[in-house]
Amino acid sequence: MSGGILFEDVSKFYGEVLGVNHVTLAIGPGVTSLVGPNGSGKTTLMNLMTGLVRPSRGQVSVLGISPEHPEQLFRRTGYATQYDAFPRGLTGYDFLYHCMRLHGAARAEAKRAAWEALRRVGLEEAAGRRIAAYSKGMRQRLKLAQALAHEPVVLVLDEPLNGLDPIARAQTLALLKELASQGRYVIVSSHILHELDRISDAIVLLDGGYIVAEGRIGEVREEVKDQPARFLIRASAARQLAAHLMEAGAADEVRLGASGDTAVVGTRSAEQMLLTLNRLAVELGADIETVAPVDADVESLYQYLVGAGGDFS
Amino acid sequence: MSSSAWPAWARQVRAVVALEWKKGFAGKRTGWILLLAALPVMLAAGHSLAMWRRGDWIHTVTGDSRTFAGLFQLAYLRFSIYLGCAVVFANLFRGDALDRTLHYYLLAPLRREVLVCAKFLAGLSALVPLFLGSVAASYLSLMAHFGPRFEEFLLEGEGLAHLGWYLVVTALASLGYGALFLVVGQIFANPMLPAAVLLVSESINAFLPPPLQKLSVVYYLKTLVPVKLPETGPLAVLAADLAPMPAWKAVLGVLLFSAALLACAAFRARRLEIRYEE
């Protein structure tokens, strides 16, 4: 085992209850979203990679380090858990300062890192207030600050968008995107699928403790053969183009927009459909403005692979 | 991570101790611990005051020295120090788990063995000075009514040596019971029942089979207490003597017993999983 985050045939049982089973997985840099219904194993996976639980079988390594060695692992890893609790009696600043001291930072360095983390999550003004008086959103941001303060290479975030207002959500997503662009590993679980979609490079789709699909979003979508790939076509003669695509057998389904200049075309052979579309555009003299996939996203993949019945957490 | 003169692990130990102090150890039960330390002092002061008001000059320093030995064995070893350690040390891990904050320690680059030792030190840093102060205050206030006779006993007789040994036993008792309750707090969801069972076992230690006697803190401490209790009367059970051993052996015994318990706590900490929902 070397770089990245690796799971080798990992299973975790809580007594008789299955956490995850036979997970073999490699997570690379960028944003990876863990998606699945309640009890699907998302938190178990995160706890396994940070050593908060131990695998019943198999091996986990993070950047070549076993979670059995926290003294090495947490020099390079930060984890914001789902638990909404903090040591009693502390202010936001106290909490981050003590966390940095636990990381072995000297006083001056702990102070600097605590303030920097507070600044990054926009909690500078509330730094001196007791955490008990914080709103849910502020506590969520404080957990993010705790995970970030020591500048980890691997950032694991369990439901980091929970309780955040829209502006704070957008800021958090921008921050995660920025961290990922620096080559870090950002592993995030959230039930706000359309927002995950904006930042995710890869997904791991879980159901009942098993991995249903994993990889880059486009690649995973290509693997879903039983659902036609759907494309939005915005063009001057969208209705005509859609009809010709059906006639040519390049499209399996067509849904026309009310305005007449858009159509959603479903196909089991995206490559053939796009080639035919190009040819038709030339033949018909149609002016194509947009051709974009509409179901190569986290939410659609979830619907296709897990179904709408899942209870998100 | 930093250019400080202290190695990182030493800074981490200090950080754990500082955080435990900041959190206030026993939380709402801190007042009870202070009361546990104050109670024997009040008893001793009450005794002294009563003797002074009665003008009981038949009373001897040696006699009150024995009274203090009873107070020490009963009120400190079997009550205040024992319960104080139960509350503070059993809560070092269990309290954090109940508050759902234990994971913050486990998310730091800190060996779990170091975490166990650091939490143990934090508990000792709170209780040892508290009980040392309490024992010294009790001793002085119990004997205070003798005035110059006590001064003579303290400075020219055995008084100072006795007090020194009581303080040593107090520190060792905190160490031994602290380690014991650190493990108890890791194993039991409610440590009070095992604490009661262990208290009975400590109290009847002299009547247990010899191999079992050694698995006890009081077994080692009893031989270090400078004044023996009379073997008749209400405190006879506490007085029941064990095979005498040299002081160095008794001190070493407590240290080894505590080290074994700490090793057990460290082993459990290494296998610890965060599952608050249970």
Coordinates of C-alpha atoms in Angstrom, one line a residue:
Chain A
M1 CA 0.0 0.0 0.0
S2 CA 1.4 3.5 -0.8
G3 CA -0.1 6.9 -1.7
G4 CA -3.8 7.9 -1.7
I5 CA -6.5 6.4 0.5
L6 CA -6.7 2.7 0.1
F7 CA -9.2 0.2 1.4
E8 CA -8.3 -3.5 0.7
D9 CA -11.2 -5.8 1.2
V10 CA -12.3 -4.0 4.3
S11 CA -15.3 -5.1 6.3
K12 CA -16.6 -3.7 9.5
F13 CA -19.2 -5.3 11.7
Y14 CA -20.7 -3.8 14.9
G15 CA -21.5 -7.1 16.6
E16 CA -24.1 -8.6 14.3
V17 CA -24.7 -5.3 12.4
L18 CA -23.0 -4.7 9.1
G19 CA -21.1 -1.4 8.8
V20 CA -19.4 -2.0 5.4
N21 CA -18.6 -5.2 3.6
H22 CA -15.8 -6.1 1.2
V23 CA -14.8 -2.6 0.4
T24 CA -11.9 -2.3 -2.0
L25 CA -11.4 1.3 -2.9
A26 CA -8.8 3.8 -3.9
I27 CA -9.4 7.5 -3.4
G28 CA -7.2 10.1 -5.1
P29 CA -6.7 13.8 -4.8
G30 CA -9.6 16.2 -5.4
V31 CA -13.1 16.2 -3.9
T32 CA -14.6 12.7 -3.5
S33 CA -18.2 12.5 -2.4
L34 CA -19.6 9.7 -0.3
V35 CA -23.2 9.3 -1.2
G36 CA -25.8 6.9 0.1
P37 CA -28.9 6.5 2.2
N38 CA -29.0 6.4 6.0
G39 CA -27.0 3.4 7.3
S40 CA -25.3 2.8 4.0
G41 CA -21.8 3.0 5.6
K42 CA -20.6 6.5 4.7
T43 CA -19.7 7.4 8.3
T44 CA -18.2 4.0 8.9
L45 CA -15.9 4.4 5.9
M46 CA -14.8 7.8 7.2
N47 CA -14.3 6.5 10.8
L48 CA -12.2 3.6 9.3
M49 CA -9.9 5.9 7.4
T50 CA -9.3 8.0 10.5
G51 CA -8.9 5.1 13.0
L52 CA -12.0 5.9 15.1
V53 CA -13.2 2.4 14.4
R54 CA -11.0 -0.6 13.4
P55 CA -11.7 -2.9 10.5
S56 CA -13.1 -6.3 11.3
R57 CA -11.2 -7.5 8.2
G58 CA -8.9 -6.0 5.6
Q59 CA -6.6 -3.1 5.7
V60 CA -6.9 0.7 5.4
S61 CA -4.1 3.1 4.6
V62 CA -4.0 6.9 4.2
L63 CA -1.0 8.2 2.3
G64 CA 0.7 5.0 3.2
I65 CA 0.0 5.4 6.9
S66 CA -2.1 2.9 8.8
P67 CA -4.8 4.5 11.0
E68 CA -3.3 2.4 13.8
H69 CA -0.7 5.1 14.0
P70 CA -2.5 8.3 14.9
E71 CA 0.8 10.1 15.8
Q72 CA 1.7 9.9 12.1
L73 CA -1.8 9.9 10.5
F74 CA -3.1 13.2 12.0
R75 CA 0.0 15.2 11.1
R76 CA -1.5 14.9 7.5
T77 CA -5.2 14.3 8.1
G78 CA -8.0 16.3 9.5
Y79 CA -11.5 15.0 10.3
A80 CA -14.7 16.9 11.0
T81 CA -17.0 14.3 12.4
Q82 CA -20.8 14.2 12.5
Y83 CA -20.8 14.7 16.3
D84 CA -22.2 18.1 17.2
A85 CA -20.4 18.3 20.6
F86 CA -17.5 20.3 22.0
P87 CA -15.5 20.2 25.3
R88 CA -17.5 22.1 27.8
G89 CA -16.8 25.6 28.9
L90 CA -14.6 26.6 25.9
T91 CA -14.8 29.5 23.6
G92 CA -14.4 29.0 19.8
Y93 CA -10.8 30.3 20.1
D94 CA -10.0 28.2 23.2
F95 CA -11.2 25.1 21.4
L96 CA -9.0 25.6 18.3
Y97 CA -6.0 26.7 20.4
H98 CA -6.2 23.6 22.5
C99 CA -6.6 21.4 19.4
M100 CA -3.5 22.9 18.0
R101 CA -1.7 22.4 21.3
L102 CA -2.8 18.7 21.1
H103 CA -1.1 18.6 17.7
G104 CA 2.1 19.6 19.5
A105 CA 2.2 23.2 18.4
A106 CA 4.0 25.7 20.6
R107 CA 1.9 28.5 22.1
A108 CA 2.6 31.2 19.5
E109 CA 2.1 28.8 16.7
A110 CA -1.1 27.4 18.2
K111 CA -2.4 31.0 18.5
R112 CA -1.6 31.8 14.9
A113 CA -3.1 28.6 13.5
A114 CA -6.3 29.0 15.6
W115 CA -6.8 32.6 14.4
E116 CA -6.0 31.6 10.8
A117 CA -8.6 28.8 10.9
L118 CA -11.2 31.0 12.5
R119 CA -10.6 33.6 9.7
R120 CA -11.0 30.9 7.0
V121 CA -14.4 29.8 8.2
G122 CA -15.6 33.4 9.0
L123 CA -15.8 33.0 12.8
E124 CA -13.3 35.6 13.9
E125 CA -15.9 37.8 15.5
A126 CA -17.4 35.0 17.5
A127 CA -14.0 33.6 18.6
G128 CA -14.4 34.9 22.2
R129 CA -17.9 33.6 22.7
R130 CA -18.6 30.3 24.4
I131 CA -19.4 27.5 21.9
A132 CA -22.5 26.7 23.9
A133 CA -23.9 30.0 22.6
Y134 CA -23.1 29.2 19.0
S135 CA -25.7 28.4 16.4
K136 CA -25.7 25.1 14.6
G137 CA -24.1 26.7 11.6
M138 CA -21.4 28.3 13.6
R139 CA -20.6 25.0 15.4
Q140 CA -20.4 23.3 12.0
R141 CA -17.9 25.9 10.8
L142 CA -15.9 25.5 14.0
K143 CA -15.7 21.8 13.3
L144 CA -14.4 22.6 9.8
A145 CA -11.9 25.0 11.3
Q146 CA -10.7 22.3 13.7
A147 CA -10.2 19.8 10.8
L148 CA -8.3 22.5 8.8
A149 CA -6.2 24.3 11.4
H150 CA -3.1 22.1 11.0
E151 CA -3.2 22.3 7.2
P152 CA -3.8 18.6 6.5
V153 CA -3.3 17.0 3.1
V154 CA -6.3 14.7 3.7
L155 CA -9.5 16.4 4.8
V156 CA -12.4 14.1 5.8
L157 CA -15.8 15.9 6.4
D158 CA -18.9 14.2 7.5
E159 CA -22.0 16.2 6.5
P160 CA -20.1 19.6 6.5
L161 CA -23.0 21.5 4.9
N162 CA -25.6 20.5 7.6
G163 CA -27.1 23.5 9.3
L164 CA -25.3 26.1 7.1
D165 CA -27.2 28.9 5.6
P166 CA -27.0 29.3 1.8
I167 CA -24.2 31.9 1.9
A168 CA -22.1 29.8 4.4
R169 CA -22.8 26.7 2.2
A170 CA -21.5 28.5 -0.9
Q171 CA -18.4 29.7 1.0
T172 CA -17.7 26.3 2.4
L173 CA -18.0 24.7 -1.1
A174 CA -15.7 27.3 -2.5
L175 CA -13.2 26.6 0.3
L176 CA -13.3 22.8 -0.4
K177 CA -12.9 23.4 -4.1
E178 CA -9.9 25.6 -3.3
L179 CA -8.3 23.0 -1.1
A180 CA -8.9 20.3 -3.7
S181 CA -7.3 22.5 -6.4
Q182 CA -4.1 22.6 -4.2
G183 CA -3.8 18.8 -4.7
R184 CA -5.3 17.8 -1.3
Y185 CA -7.7 14.9 -0.7
V186 CA -11.1 16.1 0.3
I187 CA -13.6 13.4 1.2
V188 CA -17.0 14.7 1.9
S189 CA -20.4 13.2 2.7
S190 CA -23.6 15.2 2.3
H191 CA -27.2 14.8 1.7
I192 CA -27.3 18.0 -0.4
L193 CA -26.6 16.2 -3.6
H194 CA -26.9 19.0 -6.1
E195 CA -24.4 21.0 -4.1
L196 CA -22.0 18.1 -3.9
D197 CA -22.3 17.9 -7.6
R198 CA -20.8 21.3 -8.0
I199 CA -17.5 20.4 -6.4
S200 CA -17.1 16.6 -6.7
D201 CA -14.4 15.1 -8.9
A202 CA -15.4 11.6 -8.0
I203 CA -18.1 9.8 -6.1
V204 CA -18.4 6.6 -4.0
L205 CA -22.0 5.4 -4.0
L206 CA -22.9 3.2 -1.0
D207 CA -25.9 1.2 -0.2
G208 CA -26.4 -1.3 2.6
G209 CA -22.7 -1.3 3.5
Y210 CA -21.6 -2.2 -0.1
I211 CA -20.1 0.1 -2.7
V212 CA -22.5 0.3 -5.6
A213 CA -20.3 2.4 -7.8
E214 CA -17.2 4.5 -7.5
G215 CA -14.9 6.6 -9.7
R216 CA -15.0 9.9 -11.7
I217 CA -18.6 11.0 -12.2
G218 CA -18.5 10.8 -16.0
E219 CA -17.0 7.3 -15.9
V220 CA -19.6 6.1 -13.4
R221 CA -22.3 7.5 -15.6
E222 CA -21.0 5.6 -18.6
E223 CA -21.2 2.4 -16.7
V224 CA -24.9 2.8 -16.1
K225 CA -25.9 1.1 -19.3
D226 CA -29.5 0.4 -18.5
Q227 CA -30.4 4.1 -18.3
P228 CA -30.0 6.1 -21.6
A229 CA -27.7 9.1 -21.3
R230 CA -29.7 12.3 -21.5
F231 CA -28.5 15.4 -23.3
L232 CA -30.0 18.9 -23.4
I233 CA -29.9 20.3 -26.9
R234 CA -30.5 24.1 -27.2
A235 CA -30.6 25.0 -30.9
S236 CA -32.6 27.1 -33.4
A237 CA -34.3 23.9 -34.8
A238 CA -34.2 21.7 -31.7
R239 CA -37.6 20.1 -32.5
Q240 CA -36.5 19.2 -36.1
L241 CA -33.1 17.9 -34.9
A242 CA -34.7 15.7 -32.2
A243 CA -37.1 14.2 -34.8
H244 CA -34.3 13.4 -37.2
L245 CA -32.2 11.9 -34.4
M246 CA -35.1 9.5 -33.6
E247 CA -35.6 8.7 -37.3
A248 CA -31.8 7.9 -37.6
G249 CA -32.0 5.6 -34.6
A250 CA -29.5 7.7 -32.7
A251 CA -31.9 8.7 -30.0
D252 CA -34.1 6.3 -27.8
E253 CA -36.2 9.0 -26.3
V254 CA -37.0 12.7 -26.8
R255 CA -38.6 15.3 -24.6
L256 CA -39.3 18.6 -26.2
G257 CA -39.1 21.9 -24.3
A258 CA -42.2 24.2 -24.3
S259 CA -40.3 27.0 -26.0
G260 CA -39.4 24.9 -29.0
D261 CA -35.7 25.7 -28.9
T262 CA -34.8 23.0 -26.4
A263 CA -35.0 19.2 -26.4
V264 CA -33.8 16.5 -24.0
V265 CA -32.6 13.5 -25.9
G266 CA -31.9 10.1 -24.3
T267 CA -29.5 7.7 -26.0
R268 CA -27.7 4.4 -25.2
S269 CA -24.9 5.4 -27.5
A270 CA -23.8 8.9 -26.8
E271 CA -21.0 8.9 -29.3
Q272 CA -23.2 7.9 -32.2
M273 CA -25.8 10.4 -31.2
L274 CA -23.3 13.3 -31.1
L275 CA -21.8 12.4 -34.5
T276 CA -25.3 12.2 -36.0
L277 CA -26.3 15.5 -34.4
N278 CA -23.2 17.2 -35.9
R279 CA -24.1 15.8 -39.3
L280 CA -27.8 16.8 -39.0
A281 CA -26.8 20.3 -37.9
V282 CA -24.8 20.8 -41.1
E283 CA -27.5 19.3 -43.3
L284 CA -30.4 21.3 -41.7
G285 CA -28.4 24.4 -41.2
A286 CA -29.3 24.4 -37.6
D287 CA -27.5 26.7 -35.2
I288 CA -26.6 24.6 -32.1
E289 CA -26.1 26.7 -28.9
T290 CA -25.7 24.0 -26.3
V291 CA -25.3 20.3 -26.0
A292 CA -24.9 19.2 -22.4
P293 CA -25.4 16.0 -20.4
V294 CA -28.2 16.4 -17.9
D295 CA -27.8 13.3 -15.9
A296 CA -24.1 12.9 -15.4
D297 CA -24.3 14.2 -11.9
V298 CA -24.4 12.9 -8.4
E299 CA -28.1 13.2 -7.9
S300 CA -29.0 11.3 -11.1
L301 CA -26.5 8.6 -10.4
Y302 CA -28.0 8.2 -7.0
Q303 CA -31.4 7.9 -8.5
Y304 CA -30.3 5.3 -11.1
L305 CA -28.2 3.2 -8.8
V306 CA -29.8 3.4 -5.4
G307 CA -33.3 4.6 -6.2
A308 CA -35.5 7.3 -4.8
G309 CA -36.5 5.3 -1.8
G310 CA -33.2 6.0 0.1
D311 CA -33.5 7.9 3.3
F312 CA -30.7 10.4 3.2
S313 CA -28.7 11.4 6.2
Chain B
M1 CA 5.7 21.5 14.0
S2 CA 7.5 24.1 16.1
S3 CA 10.9 25.3 17.2
S4 CA 10.0 25.2 20.9
A5 CA 12.6 23.7 23.3
W6 CA 10.1 21.0 24.4
P7 CA 9.7 17.9 22.4
A8 CA 6.3 17.6 20.7
W9 CA 5.0 14.8 22.9
A10 CA 5.8 16.8 26.0
R11 CA 3.9 19.7 24.7
Q12 CA 1.0 17.3 23.9
V13 CA 1.0 16.0 27.4
R14 CA 0.9 19.5 28.8
A15 CA -1.9 20.3 26.3
V16 CA -4.0 17.3 27.6
V17 CA -3.4 18.4 31.2
A18 CA -4.3 22.0 30.4
L19 CA -7.5 21.0 28.5
E20 CA -8.6 18.7 31.4
W21 CA -8.1 21.6 33.8
K22 CA -10.0 24.0 31.5
K23 CA -12.9 21.5 31.3
G24 CA -12.9 21.3 35.1
F25 CA -12.4 17.5 35.6
A26 CA -15.6 16.3 37.3
G27 CA -17.8 19.1 36.0
K28 CA -20.7 19.6 38.3
R29 CA -19.2 17.1 40.7
T30 CA -16.2 19.3 41.4
G31 CA -17.9 20.8 44.5
W32 CA -18.3 17.2 45.9
I33 CA -14.6 16.5 45.5
L34 CA -13.7 19.7 47.4
L35 CA -16.2 18.6 50.1
L36 CA -14.5 15.2 50.2
A37 CA -11.2 16.9 50.9
A38 CA -12.7 19.4 53.4
L39 CA -14.7 16.9 55.4
P40 CA -11.8 15.2 57.3
V41 CA -10.3 18.6 58.0
M42 CA -13.6 19.7 59.5
L43 CA -13.7 16.5 61.6
A44 CA -10.2 17.1 62.8
A45 CA -10.9 20.7 63.6
G46 CA -14.1 19.7 65.4
H47 CA -12.2 17.2 67.5
S48 CA -9.5 19.8 68.4
L49 CA -12.2 22.4 69.3
A50 CA -14.1 19.9 71.5
M51 CA -10.9 18.9 73.4
W52 CA -9.9 22.5 73.8
R53 CA -13.3 23.5 75.2
R54 CA -13.4 20.5 77.6
G55 CA -9.9 21.4 78.7
D56 CA -9.1 17.7 78.4
W57 CA -5.5 17.7 79.5
I58 CA -5.5 14.0 80.2
H59 CA -5.6 13.6 76.5
T60 CA -2.1 12.9 75.1
V61 CA -0.4 13.8 71.9
T62 CA 0.3 10.1 71.4
G63 CA -3.3 9.3 71.9
D64 CA -4.4 11.9 69.3
S65 CA -1.7 10.6 67.0
R66 CA -3.6 7.3 67.1
T67 CA -6.8 9.2 66.6
F68 CA -5.4 10.7 63.5
A69 CA -4.2 7.3 62.2
G70 CA -7.9 6.2 62.5
L71 CA -9.1 9.3 60.7
F72 CA -6.5 8.8 58.0
Q73 CA -7.3 5.1 57.4
L74 CA -11.0 5.6 57.5
A75 CA -11.8 9.1 56.3
Y76 CA -9.0 9.4 53.8
L77 CA -7.9 6.0 52.5
R78 CA -11.4 4.4 52.5
F79 CA -13.5 7.5 51.8
S80 CA -12.2 10.8 50.5
I81 CA -9.2 9.7 48.5
Y82 CA -11.0 6.6 47.3
L83 CA -14.2 8.4 46.2
G84 CA -12.3 11.4 44.9
C85 CA -10.2 9.1 42.6
A86 CA -13.4 7.2 41.6
V87 CA -15.1 10.4 40.5
V88 CA -12.1 12.0 38.8
F89 CA -10.2 9.1 37.2
A90 CA -13.2 7.0 36.2
N91 CA -14.5 10.1 34.3
L92 CA -11.3 10.9 32.4
F93 CA -12.4 8.7 29.4
R94 CA -16.0 7.9 30.4
G95 CA -16.9 11.6 30.9
D96 CA -15.6 12.6 27.5
A97 CA -17.5 9.6 25.9
L98 CA -20.7 10.7 27.6
D99 CA -20.1 14.3 26.4
R100 CA -19.3 12.9 22.9
T101 CA -16.0 14.8 22.8
L102 CA -13.5 11.9 23.3
H103 CA -12.9 11.8 19.6
Y104 CA -11.1 15.2 19.6
Y105 CA -8.3 13.6 21.5
L106 CA -8.2 10.7 19.1
L107 CA -8.0 13.0 16.1
A108 CA -4.7 14.5 17.3
P109 CA -1.3 13.1 16.3
L110 CA -1.0 11.6 19.8
R111 CA -0.2 8.0 20.6
R112 CA -3.0 6.6 22.7
E113 CA -0.6 5.4 25.3
V114 CA 0.6 9.0 25.7
L115 CA -3.0 10.1 25.9
V116 CA -3.6 7.7 28.8
C117 CA -0.5 8.8 30.7
A118 CA -1.4 12.5 30.1
K119 CA -5.0 12.1 31.3
F120 CA -3.6 10.2 34.3
L121 CA -1.2 13.0 35.1
A122 CA -4.0 15.5 34.7
G123 CA -6.0 13.7 37.3
L124 CA -3.0 13.5 39.7
S125 CA -2.3 17.2 39.2
A126 CA -5.7 18.0 40.5
L127 CA -6.1 15.4 43.3
V128 CA -2.6 15.0 44.8
P129 CA -2.2 18.7 45.8
L130 CA -5.8 18.8 47.1
F131 CA -5.4 15.8 49.3
L132 CA -1.9 16.6 50.4
G133 CA -3.1 19.9 51.6
S134 CA -6.2 18.3 53.2
V135 CA -4.1 15.7 55.1
A136 CA -1.6 18.3 56.3
A137 CA -4.4 20.6 57.4
S138 CA -6.2 17.7 59.2
Y139 CA -3.0 16.7 61.0
L140 CA -2.2 20.2 62.1
S141 CA -5.7 21.1 63.2
L142 CA -6.3 17.8 65.1
M143 CA -3.2 18.4 67.2
A144 CA -3.4 22.2 67.4
H145 CA -5.1 22.2 70.8
F146 CA -2.0 20.8 72.4
G147 CA -0.2 24.0 71.7
P148 CA 3.5 23.8 72.8
R149 CA 3.3 20.0 73.5
F150 CA 2.4 19.5 69.8
E151 CA 5.1 21.9 68.7
E152 CA 7.6 19.8 70.6
F153 CA 6.2 16.5 69.2
L154 CA 6.2 17.9 65.7
L155 CA 9.6 19.5 65.6
E156 CA 11.6 17.4 68.1
G157 CA 9.6 14.2 68.3
E158 CA 8.1 11.9 65.6
G159 CA 5.4 14.4 64.4
L160 CA 7.1 15.6 61.3
A161 CA 8.2 12.1 60.2
H162 CA 4.6 10.9 60.8
L163 CA 3.2 13.8 58.7
G164 CA 5.8 13.1 56.0
W165 CA 4.7 9.4 55.8
Y166 CA 1.0 10.3 55.8
L167 CA 1.7 12.6 52.8
V168 CA 3.7 9.9 51.0
V169 CA 0.8 7.4 51.6
T170 CA -1.7 10.1 50.3
A171 CA 0.3 10.6 47.1
L172 CA 0.7 6.8 46.6
A173 CA -3.0 6.2 47.3
S174 CA -4.0 8.8 44.7
L175 CA -1.6 7.1 42.3
G176 CA -2.8 3.6 42.9
Y177 CA -6.6 4.3 43.1
G178 CA -6.2 6.8 40.2
A179 CA -4.8 4.0 38.0
L180 CA -7.4 1.6 39.2
F181 CA -10.3 3.9 38.4
L182 CA -8.9 4.9 35.1
V183 CA -9.3 1.3 34.0
V184 CA -12.6 0.9 35.8
G185 CA -13.9 4.0 33.9
Q186 CA -12.8 2.4 30.6
I187 CA -14.5 -0.9 31.3
F188 CA -17.8 -0.1 33.0
A189 CA -20.5 2.2 31.8
N190 CA -21.4 2.9 35.5
P191 CA -18.3 2.7 37.6
M192 CA -20.0 3.3 40.9
L193 CA -21.1 -0.3 41.4
P194 CA -17.6 -1.7 40.8
A195 CA -16.2 1.1 43.0
A196 CA -18.4 -0.2 45.9
V197 CA -17.3 -3.8 45.3
L198 CA -13.7 -2.8 45.3
L199 CA -14.1 -0.7 48.4
V200 CA -15.4 -3.8 50.3
S201 CA -12.5 -5.9 48.9
E202 CA -10.0 -3.2 50.0
S203 CA -11.5 -3.1 53.4
I204 CA -11.3 -6.8 54.0
N205 CA -8.0 -7.1 52.3
A206 CA -6.3 -8.7 55.3
F207 CA -8.8 -11.6 55.2
L208 CA -8.3 -12.4 51.5
P209 CA -6.1 -15.3 50.3
P210 CA -2.4 -14.0 50.2
P211 CA -2.2 -13.9 46.3
L212 CA -5.4 -11.8 46.2
Q213 CA -4.1 -9.4 48.9
K214 CA -1.3 -8.3 46.6
L215 CA -3.9 -7.1 43.9
S216 CA -4.8 -4.2 46.1
V217 CA -3.6 -0.7 46.8
V218 CA -4.3 -0.8 50.6
Y219 CA -2.1 -3.9 50.9
Y220 CA 1.0 -1.8 50.2
L221 CA -0.2 1.4 51.9
K222 CA -1.0 -0.2 55.2
T223 CA 2.6 -1.0 56.0
L224 CA 3.6 2.6 55.2
V225 CA 1.1 4.2 57.6
P226 CA 3.4 5.4 60.5
V227 CA 1.0 4.8 63.4
K228 CA -0.7 1.4 63.8
L229 CA -4.3 1.2 64.9
P230 CA -5.4 -0.7 68.0
E231 CA -6.4 -4.2 67.2
T232 CA -9.5 -4.0 69.3
G233 CA -12.5 -1.7 69.0
P234 CA -14.5 -0.4 66.0
L235 CA -11.5 0.1 63.7
A236 CA -10.2 -3.5 64.3
V237 CA -10.9 -4.5 60.7
L238 CA -8.7 -1.7 59.4
A239 CA -6.0 -2.6 61.9
A240 CA -5.8 -6.3 60.9
D241 CA -2.1 -6.5 60.1
L242 CA -0.7 -8.0 57.0
A243 CA 2.7 -9.6 56.7
P244 CA 5.1 -6.7 57.3
M245 CA 7.3 -5.5 54.5
P246 CA 10.0 -2.9 54.2
A247 CA 9.0 0.5 53.1
W248 CA 10.9 0.4 49.8
K249 CA 9.1 -2.8 48.9
A250 CA 5.7 -1.2 49.7
V251 CA 6.4 1.9 47.7
L252 CA 7.7 -0.2 44.8
G253 CA 4.6 -2.4 45.1
V254 CA 2.2 0.5 44.6
L255 CA 4.3 1.9 41.7
L256 CA 4.3 -1.5 40.0
F257 CA 0.6 -2.1 40.7
S258 CA -0.2 1.3 39.2
A259 CA 2.1 0.8 36.2
A260 CA 0.4 -2.5 35.5
L261 CA -3.0 -0.9 35.6
L262 CA -1.8 2.0 33.4
A263 CA -0.5 -0.6 30.9
C264 CA -3.9 -2.2 30.9
A265 CA -5.5 1.3 30.3
A266 CA -3.1 2.0 27.5
F267 CA -3.9 -1.4 25.9
R268 CA -7.6 -0.7 26.1
A269 CA -7.1 2.8 24.7
R270 CA -5.3 1.4 21.7
R271 CA -8.3 -0.8 20.9
L272 CA -10.8 2.0 21.7
E273 CA -13.4 2.7 19.1
I274 CA -15.7 5.7 19.0
R275 CA -19.3 4.5 19.1
Y276 CA -21.2 7.1 21.2
E277 CA -24.6 5.9 20.1
E278 CA -24.3 2.7 22.3

